[in-house]
């Protein structure tokens, strides 16, 4: 009996220790601004980043059934007065929940968790949007809404901050932690450079992107979904275009090809100049059959018909709804930047409007479905139950766009 009580007591201590580790207030590590990044092969790898306030980082503990693995090799840089740290988690298993803690010379962090991408075709969701520059209250509310929708990842298409300085990055990185749910679930961030990320070094220093800040990855195995994070703040031609065309040529014929970048090719705001730089990608998108393009910058929301580039069309495009190679364009902000009038619709525009929101996208083997979320009061919203659920939680507000609440792209 005494032995049974002893075992029970040990088990209870273990449970209490686990609860303490999960409680942010019980964490003793001197860290802040934790973010999880997807840059390459998200089914088998992830990057955990944070800022070290004091002390020294020592290791990251992680595992799917307990914290059974560790990484002691921590990449560090100093930028704008922050000590940014990154640990690269490799050899992960696809479609698996992992737990992790960050340890330093002061102690250990709270318990976090994240999910890897699947390696075979199956439904998943992601969120796309950008321009969180100015209004911090809107940005925080949007981040909290994202946490409740638990997408597989977030494609953030640029202009995170207004002025590219220490103070604004301090706030933005703190606010991004609002996407982490109460149970410590980290949503992977796929960062894109915008024109307000003025310094080219910002993206690799804060988010560990490649120096040129363009890259691609696949979800659902090599023959399902390919995502391109492009950089509209450097020449769209030259090396970037050559890389894009070469990668698209190796993945032509996939059910889903999707690209995200900051500057729109044809803004839906009259005061914005035409995006002649990213327009250099339009022919490649069409030639290789890119399905969906995610844009930002203008601080409005839009949906287009499937488009084919053409010198005979309006502003370089014609509507081509029956063309399997045509591309649908959505986005243009806005995650908290100042709203602008959506006063420049095109003949091939389905709808455009001005409000704070983002696109919530479901990918399946049969179709892509797009819901556009209007950000309200996240405290009055319910939450989805599991990662990549697509049922509307209570209190969710959606854009009732012309053509319907749902924008559906059938597989080619």
GROMACS .gro file of C-alpha atoms in nm:
model
  412
    1UNK     CA    1   0.000   0.000   0.000
    2UNK     CA    2   0.282   0.238   0.090
    3UNK     CA    3   0.448   0.152  -0.242
    4UNK     CA    4   0.126   0.233  -0.429
    5UNK     CA    5   0.097   0.562  -0.248
    6UNK     CA    6   0.456   0.643  -0.332
    7UNK     CA    7   0.397   0.571  -0.701
    8UNK     CA    8   0.081   0.781  -0.693
    9UNK     CA    9   0.268   1.065  -0.526
   10UNK     CA   10   0.547   1.057  -0.783
   11UNK     CA   11   0.290   1.060  -1.063
   12UNK     CA   12   0.112   1.357  -0.903
   13UNK     CA   13   0.439   1.547  -0.874
   14UNK     CA   14   0.502   1.478  -1.243
   15UNK     CA   15   0.160   1.612  -1.340
   16UNK     CA   16   0.208   1.923  -1.127
   17UNK     CA   17   0.552   1.979  -1.277
   18UNK     CA   18   0.405   1.949  -1.625
   19UNK     CA   19   0.135   2.199  -1.540
   20UNK     CA   20   0.389   2.440  -1.401
   21UNK     CA   21   0.599   2.408  -1.714
   22UNK     CA   22   0.293   2.485  -1.927
   23UNK     CA   23   0.206   2.790  -1.714
   24UNK     CA   24   0.378   3.102  -1.856
   25UNK     CA   25   0.395   3.251  -1.506
   26UNK     CA   26   0.604   2.954  -1.390
   27UNK     CA   27   0.866   2.994  -1.666
   28UNK     CA   28   1.208   3.111  -1.552
   29UNK     CA   29   1.396   3.144  -1.882
   30UNK     CA   30   1.490   3.503  -1.966
   31UNK     CA   31   1.341   3.507  -2.316
   32UNK     CA   32   1.073   3.696  -2.508
   33UNK     CA   33   0.927   3.740  -2.858
   34UNK     CA   34   0.899   3.370  -2.941
   35UNK     CA   35   0.810   3.284  -3.301
   36UNK     CA   36   0.802   2.967  -3.509
   37UNK     CA   37   0.907   2.998  -3.873
   38UNK     CA   38   0.857   2.786  -4.184
   39UNK     CA   39   1.119   2.838  -4.452
   40UNK     CA   40   1.185   2.494  -4.602
   41UNK     CA   41   1.020   2.150  -4.592
   42UNK     CA   42   0.768   2.221  -4.314
   43UNK     CA   43   0.674   1.853  -4.287
   44UNK     CA   44   1.021   1.777  -4.148
   45UNK     CA   45   1.171   2.103  -4.024
   46UNK     CA   46   1.092   2.425  -3.839
   47UNK     CA   47   1.283   2.720  -3.697
   48UNK     CA   48   1.215   2.839  -3.343
   49UNK     CA   49   1.322   3.197  -3.282
   50UNK     CA   50   1.324   3.421  -2.976
   51UNK     CA   51   1.498   3.720  -2.819
   52UNK     CA   52   1.729   3.660  -2.526
   53UNK     CA   53   1.675   3.925  -2.258
   54UNK     CA   54   1.958   3.821  -2.024
   55UNK     CA   55   2.171   3.519  -1.953
   56UNK     CA   56   2.279   3.281  -2.227
   57UNK     CA   57   2.073   3.039  -2.438
   58UNK     CA   58   2.175   2.680  -2.376
   59UNK     CA   59   1.943   2.442  -2.562
   60UNK     CA   60   1.597   2.369  -2.701
   61UNK     CA   61   1.420   2.059  -2.572
   62UNK     CA   62   1.155   1.905  -2.797
   63UNK     CA   63   0.973   1.585  -2.882
   64UNK     CA   64   0.640   1.432  -2.979
   65UNK     CA   65   0.606   1.209  -2.672
   66UNK     CA   66   0.790   1.406  -2.409
   67UNK     CA   67   1.092   1.629  -2.453
   68UNK     CA   68   1.324   1.353  -2.567
   69UNK     CA   69   1.550   1.549  -2.804
   70UNK     CA   70   1.760   1.859  -2.765
   71UNK     CA   71   1.950   2.108  -2.974
   72UNK     CA   72   2.247   2.286  -2.822
   73UNK     CA   73   2.357   2.467  -3.139
   74UNK     CA   74   2.189   2.809  -3.121
   75UNK     CA   75   2.241   3.068  -3.396
   76UNK     CA   76   2.267   3.420  -3.253
   77UNK     CA   77   2.286   3.772  -3.390
   78UNK     CA   78   2.263   4.124  -3.249
   79UNK     CA   79   2.032   4.358  -3.436
   80UNK     CA   80   1.873   4.684  -3.321
   81UNK     CA   81   1.982   4.606  -2.965
   82UNK     CA   82   1.810   4.265  -2.956
   83UNK     CA   83   1.979   3.930  -2.926
   84UNK     CA   84   1.792   3.716  -3.177
   85UNK     CA   85   1.835   3.342  -3.131
   86UNK     CA   86   1.735   3.059  -3.365
   87UNK     CA   87   1.732   2.682  -3.330
   88UNK     CA   88   1.677   2.468  -3.640
   89UNK     CA   89   1.463   2.162  -3.578
   90UNK     CA   90   1.521   1.894  -3.842
   91UNK     CA   91   1.431   1.529  -3.895
   92UNK     CA   92   1.078   1.589  -3.769
   93UNK     CA   93   0.787   1.362  -3.854
   94UNK     CA   94   0.511   1.493  -4.081
   95UNK     CA   95   0.165   1.586  -3.952
   96UNK     CA   96   0.279   1.548  -3.590
   97UNK     CA   97   0.234   1.760  -3.279
   98UNK     CA   98   0.564   1.846  -3.110
   99UNK     CA   99   0.624   2.005  -2.773
  100UNK     CA  100   0.924   2.223  -2.692
  101UNK     CA  101   1.087   2.435  -2.426
  102UNK     CA  102   1.366   2.688  -2.459
  103UNK     CA  103   1.633   2.664  -2.191
  104UNK     CA  104   1.892   2.921  -2.090
  105UNK     CA  105   2.124   2.991  -1.800
  106UNK     CA  106   1.828   3.125  -1.598
  107UNK     CA  107   1.592   2.830  -1.642
  108UNK     CA  108   1.332   2.701  -1.887
  109UNK     CA  109   1.047   2.857  -2.080
  110UNK     CA  110   0.683   2.758  -2.068
  111UNK     CA  111   0.579   2.453  -2.266
  112UNK     CA  112   0.501   2.526  -2.632
  113UNK     CA  113   0.361   2.305  -2.904
  114UNK     CA  114   0.338   2.314  -3.282
  115UNK     CA  115   0.226   2.089  -3.566
  116UNK     CA  116   0.430   1.990  -3.869
  117UNK     CA  117   0.281   1.990  -4.218
  118UNK     CA  118   0.141   1.673  -4.373
  119UNK     CA  119   0.345   1.487  -4.635
  120UNK     CA  120   0.050   1.350  -4.832
  121UNK     CA  121  -0.251   1.529  -4.986
  122UNK     CA  122  -0.512   1.621  -4.728
  123UNK     CA  123  -0.715   1.930  -4.631
  124UNK     CA  124  -0.544   2.209  -4.441
  125UNK     CA  125  -0.598   2.580  -4.380
  126UNK     CA  126  -0.374   2.883  -4.384
  127UNK     CA  127  -0.417   3.256  -4.338
  128UNK     CA  128  -0.283   3.523  -4.574
  129UNK     CA  129  -0.262   3.897  -4.511
  130UNK     CA  130  -0.031   4.186  -4.446
  131UNK     CA  131   0.010   4.554  -4.354
  132UNK     CA  132  -0.003   4.566  -3.973
  133UNK     CA  133   0.192   4.890  -3.962
  134UNK     CA  134   0.020   5.157  -3.758
  135UNK     CA  135  -0.280   5.074  -3.542
  136UNK     CA  136  -0.155   4.846  -3.271
  137UNK     CA  137  -0.499   4.777  -3.125
  138UNK     CA  138  -0.620   4.643  -3.461
  139UNK     CA  139  -0.302   4.439  -3.502
  140UNK     CA  140  -0.346   4.276  -3.162
  141UNK     CA  141  -0.714   4.202  -3.230
  142UNK     CA  142  -0.621   4.048  -3.566
  143UNK     CA  143  -0.350   3.834  -3.409
  144UNK     CA  144  -0.592   3.714  -3.143
  145UNK     CA  145  -0.843   3.623  -3.416
  146UNK     CA  146  -0.572   3.422  -3.593
  147UNK     CA  147  -0.502   3.231  -3.271
  148UNK     CA  148  -0.868   3.128  -3.252
  149UNK     CA  149  -0.872   2.999  -3.610
  150UNK     CA  150  -0.558   2.781  -3.561
  151UNK     CA  151  -0.442   2.767  -3.924
  152UNK     CA  152  -0.158   2.541  -4.028
  153UNK     CA  153   0.049   2.854  -4.101
  154UNK     CA  154   0.026   3.229  -4.167
  155UNK     CA  155   0.161   3.385  -4.487
  156UNK     CA  156   0.233   3.743  -4.377
  157UNK     CA  157   0.281   3.940  -4.697
  158UNK     CA  158   0.483   4.234  -4.574
  159UNK     CA  159   0.472   4.576  -4.404
  160UNK     CA  160   0.475   4.445  -4.051
  161UNK     CA  161   0.589   4.781  -3.919
  162UNK     CA  162   0.566   5.147  -4.028
  163UNK     CA  163   0.913   5.274  -3.943
  164UNK     CA  164   1.185   5.013  -3.964
  165UNK     CA  165   1.333   5.079  -3.622
  166UNK     CA  166   1.390   4.910  -3.287
  167UNK     CA  167   1.085   5.051  -3.113
  168UNK     CA  168   0.837   4.928  -3.372
  169UNK     CA  169   0.995   4.583  -3.402
  170UNK     CA  170   0.987   4.558  -3.023
  171UNK     CA  171   0.610   4.609  -3.033
  172UNK     CA  172   0.546   4.395  -3.341
  173UNK     CA  173   0.729   4.091  -3.206
  174UNK     CA  174   0.549   4.124  -2.873
  175UNK     CA  175   0.216   4.150  -3.054
  176UNK     CA  176   0.288   3.846  -3.270
  177UNK     CA  177   0.291   3.637  -2.952
  178UNK     CA  178  -0.085   3.704  -2.938
  179UNK     CA  179  -0.116   3.442  -3.213
  180UNK     CA  180   0.003   3.184  -2.958
  181UNK     CA  181  -0.299   3.027  -2.792
  182UNK     CA  182  -0.344   2.974  -2.419
  183UNK     CA  183  -0.228   2.613  -2.450
  184UNK     CA  184   0.103   2.728  -2.600
  185UNK     CA  185   0.021   2.639  -2.962
  186UNK     CA  186   0.261   2.821  -3.196
  187UNK     CA  187   0.135   2.906  -3.546
  188UNK     CA  188   0.417   2.897  -3.803
  189UNK     CA  189   0.493   3.231  -3.965
  190UNK     CA  190   0.597   3.259  -4.331
  191UNK     CA  191   0.741   3.613  -4.352
  192UNK     CA  192   0.757   3.826  -4.669
  193UNK     CA  193   0.938   4.155  -4.713
  194UNK     CA  194   0.735   4.473  -4.774
  195UNK     CA  195   0.840   4.824  -4.864
  196UNK     CA  196   0.832   4.931  -4.497
  197UNK     CA  197   1.088   4.663  -4.415
  198UNK     CA  198   1.330   4.909  -4.568
  199UNK     CA  199   1.656   4.749  -4.458
  200UNK     CA  200   1.734   4.431  -4.654
  201UNK     CA  201   1.899   4.280  -4.344
  202UNK     CA  202   1.576   4.290  -4.142
  203UNK     CA  203   1.427   3.970  -4.281
  204UNK     CA  204   1.730   3.741  -4.232
  205UNK     CA  205   1.823   3.896  -3.897
  206UNK     CA  206   1.476   3.882  -3.737
  207UNK     CA  207   1.321   3.588  -3.923
  208UNK     CA  208   1.622   3.387  -4.045
  209UNK     CA  209   1.507   3.404  -4.409
  210UNK     CA  210   1.756   3.367  -4.695
  211UNK     CA  211   1.943   3.694  -4.754
  212UNK     CA  212   1.734   3.776  -5.062
  213UNK     CA  213   1.409   3.690  -4.874
  214UNK     CA  214   1.254   3.472  -5.145
  215UNK     CA  215   1.204   3.099  -5.101
  216UNK     CA  216   0.952   2.815  -5.153
  217UNK     CA  217   0.826   2.500  -4.984
  218UNK     CA  218   0.580   2.216  -5.041
  219UNK     CA  219   0.297   2.081  -4.824
  220UNK     CA  220   0.129   1.744  -4.866
  221UNK     CA  221   0.425   1.578  -5.037
  222UNK     CA  222   0.601   1.678  -5.361
  223UNK     CA  223   0.289   1.658  -5.578
  224UNK     CA  224   0.018   1.857  -5.399
  225UNK     CA  225   0.080   2.218  -5.290
  226UNK     CA  226   0.376   2.450  -5.355
  227UNK     CA  227   0.407   2.793  -5.192
  228UNK     CA  228   0.631   3.077  -5.316
  229UNK     CA  229   0.730   3.364  -5.084
  230UNK     CA  230   0.849   3.631  -5.327
  231UNK     CA  231   1.021   3.965  -5.268
  232UNK     CA  232   0.866   4.259  -5.455
  233UNK     CA  233   1.117   4.500  -5.296
  234UNK     CA  234   1.405   4.383  -5.516
  235UNK     CA  235   1.403   4.335  -5.894
  236UNK     CA  236   1.138   4.082  -5.993
  237UNK     CA  237   1.348   4.001  -6.296
  238UNK     CA  238   1.705   3.875  -6.301
  239UNK     CA  239   1.804   3.616  -6.041
  240UNK     CA  240   1.462   3.609  -5.869
  241UNK     CA  241   1.270   3.553  -6.192
  242UNK     CA  242   1.515   3.288  -6.310
  243UNK     CA  243   1.481   3.105  -5.979
  244UNK     CA  244   1.100   3.133  -5.988
  245UNK     CA  245   1.071   3.004  -6.343
  246UNK     CA  246   1.310   2.716  -6.276
  247UNK     CA  247   1.120   2.611  -5.964
  248UNK     CA  248   0.779   2.646  -6.130
  249UNK     CA  249   0.900   2.435  -6.422
  250UNK     CA  250   0.990   2.153  -6.180
  251UNK     CA  251   0.644   2.167  -6.021
  252UNK     CA  252   0.421   2.235  -6.319
  253UNK     CA  253   0.114   2.012  -6.310
  254UNK     CA  254   0.073   2.017  -5.932
  255UNK     CA  255  -0.287   2.060  -5.820
  256UNK     CA  256  -0.198   2.381  -5.635
  257UNK     CA  257   0.062   2.650  -5.698
  258UNK     CA  258   0.031   2.961  -5.478
  259UNK     CA  259   0.250   3.272  -5.445
  260UNK     CA  260   0.260   3.559  -5.197
  261UNK     CA  261   0.437   3.896  -5.215
  262UNK     CA  262   0.381   4.254  -5.104
  263UNK     CA  263   0.330   4.500  -5.394
  264UNK     CA  264   0.020   4.425  -5.604
  265UNK     CA  265   0.054   4.409  -5.980
  266UNK     CA  266  -0.258   4.624  -6.028
  267UNK     CA  267  -0.360   4.808  -5.708
  268UNK     CA  268  -0.728   4.869  -5.637
  269UNK     CA  269  -0.650   5.210  -5.486
  270UNK     CA  270  -0.621   5.498  -5.734
  271UNK     CA  271  -0.345   5.676  -5.542
  272UNK     CA  272  -0.113   5.374  -5.570
  273UNK     CA  273   0.120   5.345  -5.869
  274UNK     CA  274   0.104   5.038  -6.091
  275UNK     CA  275   0.315   4.742  -5.982
  276UNK     CA  276   0.534   4.716  -6.289
  277UNK     CA  277   0.804   4.532  -6.097
  278UNK     CA  278   0.593   4.233  -5.978
  279UNK     CA  279   0.406   4.245  -6.312
  280UNK     CA  280   0.717   4.078  -6.452
  281UNK     CA  281   0.597   3.756  -6.284
  282UNK     CA  282   0.254   3.753  -6.451
  283UNK     CA  283   0.362   3.568  -6.763
  284UNK     CA  284   0.545   3.303  -6.560
  285UNK     CA  285   0.242   3.262  -6.335
  286UNK     CA  286   0.025   3.201  -6.641
  287UNK     CA  287   0.273   2.986  -6.830
  288UNK     CA  288   0.314   2.743  -6.540
  289UNK     CA  289  -0.046   2.761  -6.418
  290UNK     CA  290  -0.016   2.941  -6.083
  291UNK     CA  291  -0.358   2.910  -5.921
  292UNK     CA  292  -0.364   3.182  -5.655
  293UNK     CA  293  -0.169   3.500  -5.591
  294UNK     CA  294  -0.170   3.679  -5.252
  295UNK     CA  295  -0.095   4.053  -5.256
  296UNK     CA  296  -0.080   4.338  -5.002
  297UNK     CA  297   0.029   4.703  -4.974
  298UNK     CA  298  -0.285   4.898  -5.076
  299UNK     CA  299  -0.478   4.862  -4.745
  300UNK     CA  300  -0.795   4.729  -4.907
  301UNK     CA  301  -0.933   4.383  -4.986
  302UNK     CA  302  -1.007   4.247  -5.334
  303UNK     CA  303  -1.097   3.936  -5.528
  304UNK     CA  304  -1.050   3.893  -5.902
  305UNK     CA  305  -1.171   3.655  -6.166
  306UNK     CA  306  -0.908   3.412  -6.294
  307UNK     CA  307  -0.679   3.627  -6.510
  308UNK     CA  308  -0.456   3.587  -6.812
  309UNK     CA  309  -0.194   3.854  -6.891
  310UNK     CA  310  -0.268   4.028  -7.220
  311UNK     CA  311  -0.167   4.354  -7.385
  312UNK     CA  312  -0.520   4.377  -7.520
  313UNK     CA  313  -0.683   4.360  -7.177
  314UNK     CA  314  -0.752   4.617  -6.911
  315UNK     CA  315  -0.426   4.713  -6.736
  316UNK     CA  316  -0.251   4.409  -6.879
  317UNK     CA  317  -0.505   4.138  -6.790
  318UNK     CA  318  -0.816   3.977  -6.934
  319UNK     CA  319  -1.063   3.762  -6.743
  320UNK     CA  320  -1.019   3.396  -6.830
  321UNK     CA  321  -1.253   3.195  -6.604
  322UNK     CA  322  -1.237   2.883  -6.822
  323UNK     CA  323  -0.859   2.882  -6.861
  324UNK     CA  324  -0.688   2.623  -6.641
  325UNK     CA  325  -0.365   2.825  -6.640
  326UNK     CA  326  -0.526   3.153  -6.526
  327UNK     CA  327  -0.444   3.303  -6.185
  328UNK     CA  328  -0.684   3.445  -5.925
  329UNK     CA  329  -0.553   3.748  -5.733
  330UNK     CA  330  -0.667   3.833  -5.378
  331UNK     CA  331  -0.554   4.048  -5.087
  332UNK     CA  332  -0.403   4.401  -5.071
  333UNK     CA  333  -0.418   4.429  -4.686
  334UNK     CA  334  -0.514   4.527  -4.419
  335UNK     CA  335  -0.393   4.404  -4.074
  336UNK     CA  336  -0.396   4.743  -3.899
  337UNK     CA  337  -0.247   4.990  -4.146
  338UNK     CA  338  -0.456   5.300  -4.231
  339UNK     CA  339  -0.752   5.202  -4.447
  340UNK     CA  340  -0.782   5.352  -4.794
  341UNK     CA  341  -1.071   5.383  -5.037
  342UNK     CA  342  -1.109   5.083  -5.271
  343UNK     CA  343  -1.175   5.325  -5.558
  344UNK     CA  344  -1.002   5.159  -5.853
  345UNK     CA  345  -1.191   4.841  -5.947
  346UNK     CA  346  -1.109   4.679  -6.281
  347UNK     CA  347  -1.339   4.514  -6.536
  348UNK     CA  348  -1.209   4.178  -6.413
  349UNK     CA  349  -1.252   4.256  -6.039
  350UNK     CA  350  -1.509   4.044  -5.857
  351UNK     CA  351  -1.524   4.283  -5.563
  352UNK     CA  352  -1.311   4.520  -5.355
  353UNK     CA  353  -1.374   4.694  -5.025
  354UNK     CA  354  -1.202   4.872  -4.736
  355UNK     CA  355  -1.189   4.699  -4.396
  356UNK     CA  356  -0.945   4.533  -4.158
  357UNK     CA  357  -0.919   4.165  -4.235
  358UNK     CA  358  -0.736   3.872  -4.390
  359UNK     CA  359  -0.805   3.569  -4.607
  360UNK     CA  360  -0.872   3.233  -4.437
  361UNK     CA  361  -0.801   2.966  -4.697
  362UNK     CA  362  -0.873   2.594  -4.705
  363UNK     CA  363  -0.679   2.370  -4.944
  364UNK     CA  364  -0.824   2.029  -5.036
  365UNK     CA  365  -0.746   1.785  -5.319
  366UNK     CA  366  -1.064   1.901  -5.496
  367UNK     CA  367  -1.069   2.280  -5.441
  368UNK     CA  368  -0.936   2.588  -5.267
  369UNK     CA  369  -1.198   2.774  -5.064
  370UNK     CA  370  -1.141   3.134  -4.953
  371UNK     CA  371  -1.323   3.312  -4.671
  372UNK     CA  372  -1.231   3.673  -4.601
  373UNK     CA  373  -1.246   3.756  -4.230
  374UNK     CA  374  -1.354   4.100  -4.109
  375UNK     CA  375  -1.175   4.165  -3.781
  376UNK     CA  376  -1.401   4.261  -3.493
  377UNK     CA  377  -1.383   4.179  -3.124
  378UNK     CA  378  -1.196   3.849  -3.081
  379UNK     CA  379  -1.313   3.822  -2.719
  380UNK     CA  380  -1.665   3.760  -2.849
  381UNK     CA  381  -1.548   3.485  -3.087
  382UNK     CA  382  -1.536   3.113  -3.035
  383UNK     CA  383  -1.243   2.900  -3.146
  384UNK     CA  384  -1.200   2.614  -3.387
  385UNK     CA  385  -1.129   2.286  -3.212
  386UNK     CA  386  -0.827   2.156  -3.403
  387UNK     CA  387  -0.554   2.280  -3.634
  388UNK     CA  388  -0.698   2.339  -3.984
  389UNK     CA  389  -1.063   2.303  -3.888
  390UNK     CA  390  -1.268   2.518  -4.128
  391UNK     CA  391  -1.602   2.542  -3.951
  392UNK     CA  392  -1.692   2.902  -3.865
  393UNK     CA  393  -1.660   2.960  -3.489
  394UNK     CA  394  -1.931   3.161  -3.317
  395UNK     CA  395  -1.896   3.536  -3.361
  396UNK     CA  396  -1.680   3.516  -3.675
  397UNK     CA  397  -1.754   3.795  -3.924
  398UNK     CA  398  -1.702   3.728  -4.295
  399UNK     CA  399  -1.700   3.958  -4.597
  400UNK     CA  400  -2.022   3.920  -4.796
  401UNK     CA  401  -1.846   3.991  -5.123
  402UNK     CA  402  -2.011   4.014  -5.461
  403UNK     CA  403  -2.017   3.665  -5.604
  404UNK     CA  404  -2.067   3.509  -5.262
  405UNK     CA  405  -1.917   3.472  -4.919
  406UNK     CA  406  -1.698   3.186  -5.046
  407UNK     CA  407  -1.455   3.216  -5.334
  408UNK     CA  408  -1.400   2.863  -5.467
  409UNK     CA  409  -1.121   2.758  -5.704
  410UNK     CA  410  -1.177   2.407  -5.842
  411UNK     CA  411  -0.871   2.193  -5.904
  412UNK     CA  412  -0.748   2.205  -6.263
   0.00000   0.00000   0.00000
